[in-house]
Coordinates of C-alpha atoms and ligand atoms in Angstrom, one line a residue:
X566 CA 102.9 76.9 80.9
X567 CA 101.2 80.2 80.8
X568 CA 102.8 83.6 80.4
X569 CA 103.1 84.3 83.8
X570 CA 105.5 81.8 84.2
X571 CA 107.6 83.5 81.1
X572 CA 107.4 86.8 83.7
X573 CA 108.5 84.6 86.3
X574 CA 111.5 83.3 84.4
X575 CA 112.4 86.5 82.7
X576 CA 112.8 87.6 86.5
X577 CA 114.8 84.6 87.4
X578 CA 117.5 85.8 84.5
X579 CA 117.7 89.1 85.6
X580 CA 118.5 88.1 89.2
X581 CA 121.0 85.2 88.8
X582 CA 123.1 87.6 86.5
X583 CA 122.7 90.3 89.5
X584 CA 123.5 87.7 92.2
X585 CA 126.8 86.4 89.8
X586 CA 128.0 90.1 89.8
X587 CA 128.1 90.2 93.7
X588 CA 129.6 86.6 93.6
X589 CA 131.9 87.4 90.6
X590 CA 132.9 90.8 92.4
X591 CA 133.9 88.4 96.1
X592 CA 135.4 85.6 94.5
X593 CA 139.4 85.7 95.5
X594 CA 138.4 88.2 98.4
X595 CA 137.1 85.4 100.8
X596 CA 139.2 85.8 103.9
X597 CA 139.9 82.2 105.9
X598 CA 138.2 83.6 109.1
X599 CA 135.0 84.3 106.6
X600 CA 134.8 80.6 106.1
X601 CA 132.0 79.3 107.8
X602 CA 130.9 75.4 108.3
X603 CA 127.2 73.7 108.5
X604 CA 126.8 70.0 108.5
X605 CA 129.9 69.2 108.6
X606 CA 133.8 70.6 108.5
X607 CA 134.0 70.7 104.7
X608 CA 130.1 71.7 104.3
X609 CA 131.1 75.5 103.7
X610 CA 129.4 78.6 103.8
X611 CA 130.2 82.2 103.4
X612 CA 128.4 85.5 103.7
X613 CA 128.5 85.8 100.1
X614 CA 126.1 83.1 100.2
X615 CA 124.1 84.7 102.6
X616 CA 123.9 87.7 100.8
X617 CA 122.8 86.6 97.8
X618 CA 120.1 84.6 98.5
X619 CA 118.8 87.5 100.4
X620 CA 119.3 89.6 97.2
X621 CA 117.7 87.3 95.5
X622 CA 114.7 86.5 97.7
X623 CA 114.1 90.0 98.5
X624 CA 113.7 90.8 94.5
X625 CA 111.5 87.8 93.6
X626 CA 109.2 89.2 96.5
X627 CA 109.0 92.4 95.9
X628 CA 107.3 90.9 92.6
X629 CA 105.8 88.0 93.5
X630 CA 104.7 88.0 97.4
X631 CA 102.6 85.2 97.4
X632 CA 105.1 82.8 96.4
X633 CA 107.0 80.3 98.5
X634 CA 110.9 79.9 98.8
X635 CA 113.3 77.1 99.4
X636 CA 116.6 78.6 99.7
X637 CA 119.9 77.0 100.9
X638 CA 121.1 79.4 103.4
X639 CA 117.4 79.8 104.7
X640 CA 117.0 76.2 105.5
X641 CA 120.3 76.3 107.1
X642 CA 118.9 79.0 109.4
X643 CA 116.3 76.6 110.9
X644 CA 113.3 77.5 107.6
X645 CA 111.3 74.3 106.9
X646 CA 112.0 72.7 103.9
X647 CA 109.2 71.7 102.2
X648 CA 107.9 71.6 98.8
X649 CA 104.1 72.0 98.1
X650 CA 101.8 72.6 95.4
X651 CA 102.2 76.1 95.6
X652 CA 104.4 77.7 93.2
X653 CA 107.8 77.9 94.9
X654 CA 111.0 79.3 94.3
X655 CA 113.9 76.7 95.0
X656 CA 117.5 78.6 95.3
X657 CA 121.1 77.9 95.8
X658 CA 122.8 81.2 95.8
X659 CA 126.0 79.6 95.4
X660 CA 126.5 76.0 94.0
X661 CA 130.2 75.1 94.6
X662 CA 130.7 77.5 97.7
X663 CA 134.0 74.8 98.1
X664 CA 135.0 76.3 94.3
X665 CA 134.1 79.9 95.6
X666 CA 136.2 79.9 98.4
X667 CA 139.6 77.8 96.7
X668 CA 138.5 80.0 93.4
X669 CA 138.1 77.2 91.4
X670 CA 136.0 78.2 88.3
X671 CA 132.9 76.5 88.6
X672 CA 130.4 78.3 90.8
X673 CA 126.6 79.2 90.1
X674 CA 124.0 80.5 90.8
X675 CA 120.8 77.8 90.4
X676 CA 117.3 79.6 90.6
X677 CA 114.2 76.6 89.8
X678 CA 110.6 77.3 90.3
X679 CA 108.0 74.5 90.6
X680 CA 104.5 74.5 90.7
X681 CA 102.4 71.3 92.0
X682 CA 106.1 69.8 92.6
X683 CA 106.9 70.3 89.3
X684 CA 110.1 72.3 87.7
X685 CA 108.6 74.7 85.5
X686 CA 111.7 76.6 84.8
X687 CA 115.0 76.5 85.8
X688 CA 118.2 79.4 85.6
X689 CA 121.8 78.3 86.2
X690 CA 124.1 81.1 85.9
X691 CA 127.4 79.7 85.5
X692 CA 128.8 83.7 87.1
X693 CA 132.9 82.8 86.7
X694 CA 132.3 81.4 83.3
X695 CA 129.6 84.2 82.9
X696 CA 127.0 81.3 80.6
X697 CA 123.7 81.5 81.6
X698 CA 121.7 77.7 81.3
X699 CA 118.0 78.5 80.8
X700 CA 114.9 75.7 80.5
X701 CA 111.4 76.5 80.4
X702 CA 109.2 72.9 80.5
X703 CA 108.2 72.0 77.3
X704 CA 110.4 74.8 75.3
X705 CA 114.0 73.2 74.9
X706 CA 117.2 74.2 77.1
X707 CA 119.5 76.9 75.8
X708 CA 122.6 78.3 77.1
X709 CA 122.9 82.2 76.4
X710 CA 120.4 81.6 73.8
X711 CA 121.7 78.8 71.9
X712 CA 119.8 75.5 72.2
X713 CA 121.1 72.6 74.1
X714 CA 121.6 68.8 73.0
X715 CA 122.4 66.1 75.2
X716 CA 125.0 63.5 73.6
X717 CA 124.1 60.7 71.3
X718 CA 126.4 58.3 72.5
X719 CA 125.0 55.0 72.8
X720 CA 127.6 53.0 74.0
X721 CA 128.8 53.7 77.8
X722 CA 132.0 52.8 77.3
X723 CA 132.7 55.9 75.3
X724 CA 131.2 57.8 77.8
X725 CA 132.5 60.6 80.3
X726 CA 130.9 60.3 83.9
X727 CA 130.8 63.5 86.4
X728 CA 130.3 62.6 89.8
X729 CA 131.0 64.2 93.5
X730 CA 131.9 63.4 97.0
X731 CA 130.1 65.9 98.7
X732 CA 130.3 66.7 101.8
X733 CA 129.5 63.5 103.3
X734 CA 132.3 62.0 105.0
X735 CA 131.1 59.1 107.5
X736 CA 133.4 56.2 106.7
X737 CA 130.5 53.6 105.4
X738 CA 129.5 56.4 103.1
X739 CA 133.0 57.2 101.5
X740 CA 133.3 53.3 101.2
X741 CA 130.0 53.3 99.0
X742 CA 131.2 56.1 97.0
X743 CA 134.5 54.6 96.5
X744 CA 133.2 51.4 95.5
X745 CA 130.7 52.8 93.3
X746 CA 133.5 54.9 91.4
X747 CA 135.6 51.6 91.1
X748 CA 132.7 50.0 89.5
X749 CA 132.2 52.3 87.1
X750 CA 135.8 53.0 86.2
X751 CA 135.7 49.5 85.8
X752 CA 132.7 48.9 83.2
X753 CA 135.3 51.1 81.8
X754 CA 134.0 54.5 81.1
X755 CA 136.1 57.3 78.9
X756 CA 136.8 58.7 82.5
X757 CA 135.4 60.5 85.3
X758 CA 135.0 64.5 86.2
X759 CA 133.5 66.1 88.3
X760 CA 133.2 70.2 88.4
X761 CA 132.4 71.3 92.2
X762 CA 129.1 72.1 91.4
X763 CA 125.9 69.9 90.9
X764 CA 124.3 72.1 88.7
X765 CA 127.0 72.9 86.6
X766 CA 127.3 69.0 86.4
X767 CA 124.1 68.8 85.1
X768 CA 124.6 71.7 82.3
X769 CA 127.5 69.6 81.6
X770 CA 125.2 66.5 80.6
X771 CA 122.7 68.9 78.9
X772 CA 125.2 70.4 76.8
X773 CA 126.6 66.8 76.0
X774 CA 129.9 67.2 77.6
X775 CA 129.4 64.5 80.1
X776 CA 127.2 61.3 78.9
X777 CA 125.9 61.2 82.6
X778 CA 126.4 62.4 86.2
X779 CA 125.0 60.6 89.4
X780 CA 125.4 61.8 93.3
X781 CA 124.0 60.5 96.4
X782 CA 124.2 63.9 99.2
X783 CA 123.1 66.6 97.0
X784 CA 120.1 69.1 98.1
X785 CA 116.9 70.1 96.1
X786 CA 118.3 73.3 95.5
X787 CA 121.8 72.2 94.1
X788 CA 119.5 70.1 91.1
X789 CA 116.0 71.9 90.7
X790 CA 116.8 73.9 88.3
X791 CA 120.0 71.6 86.1
X792 CA 117.1 68.8 86.3
X793 CA 115.1 70.6 84.1
X794 CA 117.8 72.0 81.6
X795 CA 118.7 68.2 81.5
X796 CA 115.2 66.8 80.3
X797 CA 114.7 69.8 78.1
X798 CA 117.8 69.0 76.2
X799 CA 116.5 65.8 75.6
X800 CA 118.5 63.7 78.9
X801 CA 116.6 61.2 81.6
X802 CA 116.5 61.5 85.1
X803 CA 116.0 58.9 87.4
X804 CA 116.8 58.1 91.3
X805 CA 120.6 56.7 91.2
X806 CA 119.2 53.2 91.7
X807 CA 116.7 53.7 88.9
X808 CA 113.7 54.1 89.7
X809 CA 111.5 57.5 89.4
X810 CA 113.3 60.9 90.7
X811 CA 112.3 61.7 93.9
X812 CA 113.3 65.8 94.3
X813 CA 113.3 65.5 98.3
X814 CA 115.5 62.1 97.9
X815 CA 118.7 64.0 98.0
X816 CA 119.8 61.5 95.5
X817 CA 120.3 61.8 91.4
X818 CA 121.0 60.1 88.1
X819 CA 121.0 62.2 84.8
X820 CA 122.1 60.9 81.5
X821 CA 121.9 61.3 78.0
X822 CA 119.7 58.6 77.7
X823 CA 118.0 55.5 79.5
X824 CA 120.3 52.4 78.6
X825 CA 123.3 54.7 79.9
X826 CA 121.3 55.9 83.1
X827 CA 120.1 52.3 83.3
X828 CA 123.8 50.9 82.9
X829 CA 125.1 53.1 84.9
X830 CA 122.3 52.8 87.9
X831 CA 123.7 48.6 88.5
X832 CA 127.1 50.1 89.4
X833 CA 126.0 52.7 92.3
X834 CA 126.1 51.6 95.6
X835 CA 123.6 52.6 98.0
X836 CA 124.0 54.4 101.1
X837 CA 121.4 56.5 103.0
X838 CA 120.9 60.1 103.7
X839 CA 118.4 62.2 105.5
X840 CA 115.9 63.4 103.0
X841 CA 115.5 67.3 102.6
X842 CA 111.6 67.4 104.0
X843 CA 112.7 65.2 107.0
X844 CA 111.7 67.4 109.5
X845 CA 112.8 64.6 112.8
Ligands
IPD2117 C1 127.3 71.2 97.1 C2 127.8 71.3 95.3 C3 129.2 69.9 95.0 C4 128.2 68.6 95.6 C5 127.3 68.8 97.0 C6 125.9 70.4 96.7 P1 126.8 73.7 97.4 O1 126.6 72.4 96.8 O2 126.8 71.0 94.5 O3 129.2 69.9 93.8 O4 128.8 67.4 95.6 O5 126.3 67.6 97.3 O6 126.1 69.9 98.2 O7 127.2 73.6 99.3 O8 128.0 74.4 97.3 O9 125.9 74.2 97.3
CA2118 CA1 124.8 76.7 98.0

């Protein structure tokens, strides 16, 4: 990576911190009527999500006016979600909006940056806990400047696994989520957890607190930053069925090593979701 991306990353860290302050100031004050819904009655969005995304994009545009953007709330407002080879900022202003609404303390600002469809750096600011996770391709992953390293556990029967149920309540999808969960629990693993934020789940893999995380139904903005944090901490990323990870497919399996990931992939039941780049 050339130096030009270092200054972009420094800007991402600064703007994530500023955005996180706005989120911190707003948490606890969300009135019921201020909670809106998107793809389903449990896919929540608030004015703070929209305000924070605007703040982040305006600040980045001032410094990098030619760059492209994929932002969760801009896409919700009708912008296209297309990942090109151009420098692209992939933004989730609040990852864990449901947590934010309920004051559950895992809420993140997530900013990934890709060039040629490859993530060059990622910043996840766990703003209620004031933890700044960062990674630059080829340069390691850090939390508040401390290097991160995935768990060294090889035996999946000694693993903690994170997953989420997302906001898809279609009965066939829910059946598949539960059958996967049953099969994963029956391996058996030590336990199953979920922070309520895909970005934070990925940071937990990178930190060695959980061995793996999988989910079908996430979006590119939930994972763009966190996936680099996992790989730079020594972890692996793949599709939930074990093939290569496809950023726009809305499926992810992240783990501390390949054998844990491949073992887990055998237990995950597949279901289809519409791709992020499906404009039809
Ligand atoms: C959601 C969170 C959640 C995951 C969903 C995501 P949002 O993001 O990351 O943990 O289960 O799939 O969409 O809506 O809070 O930005
Ligand atoms: Ca969000």
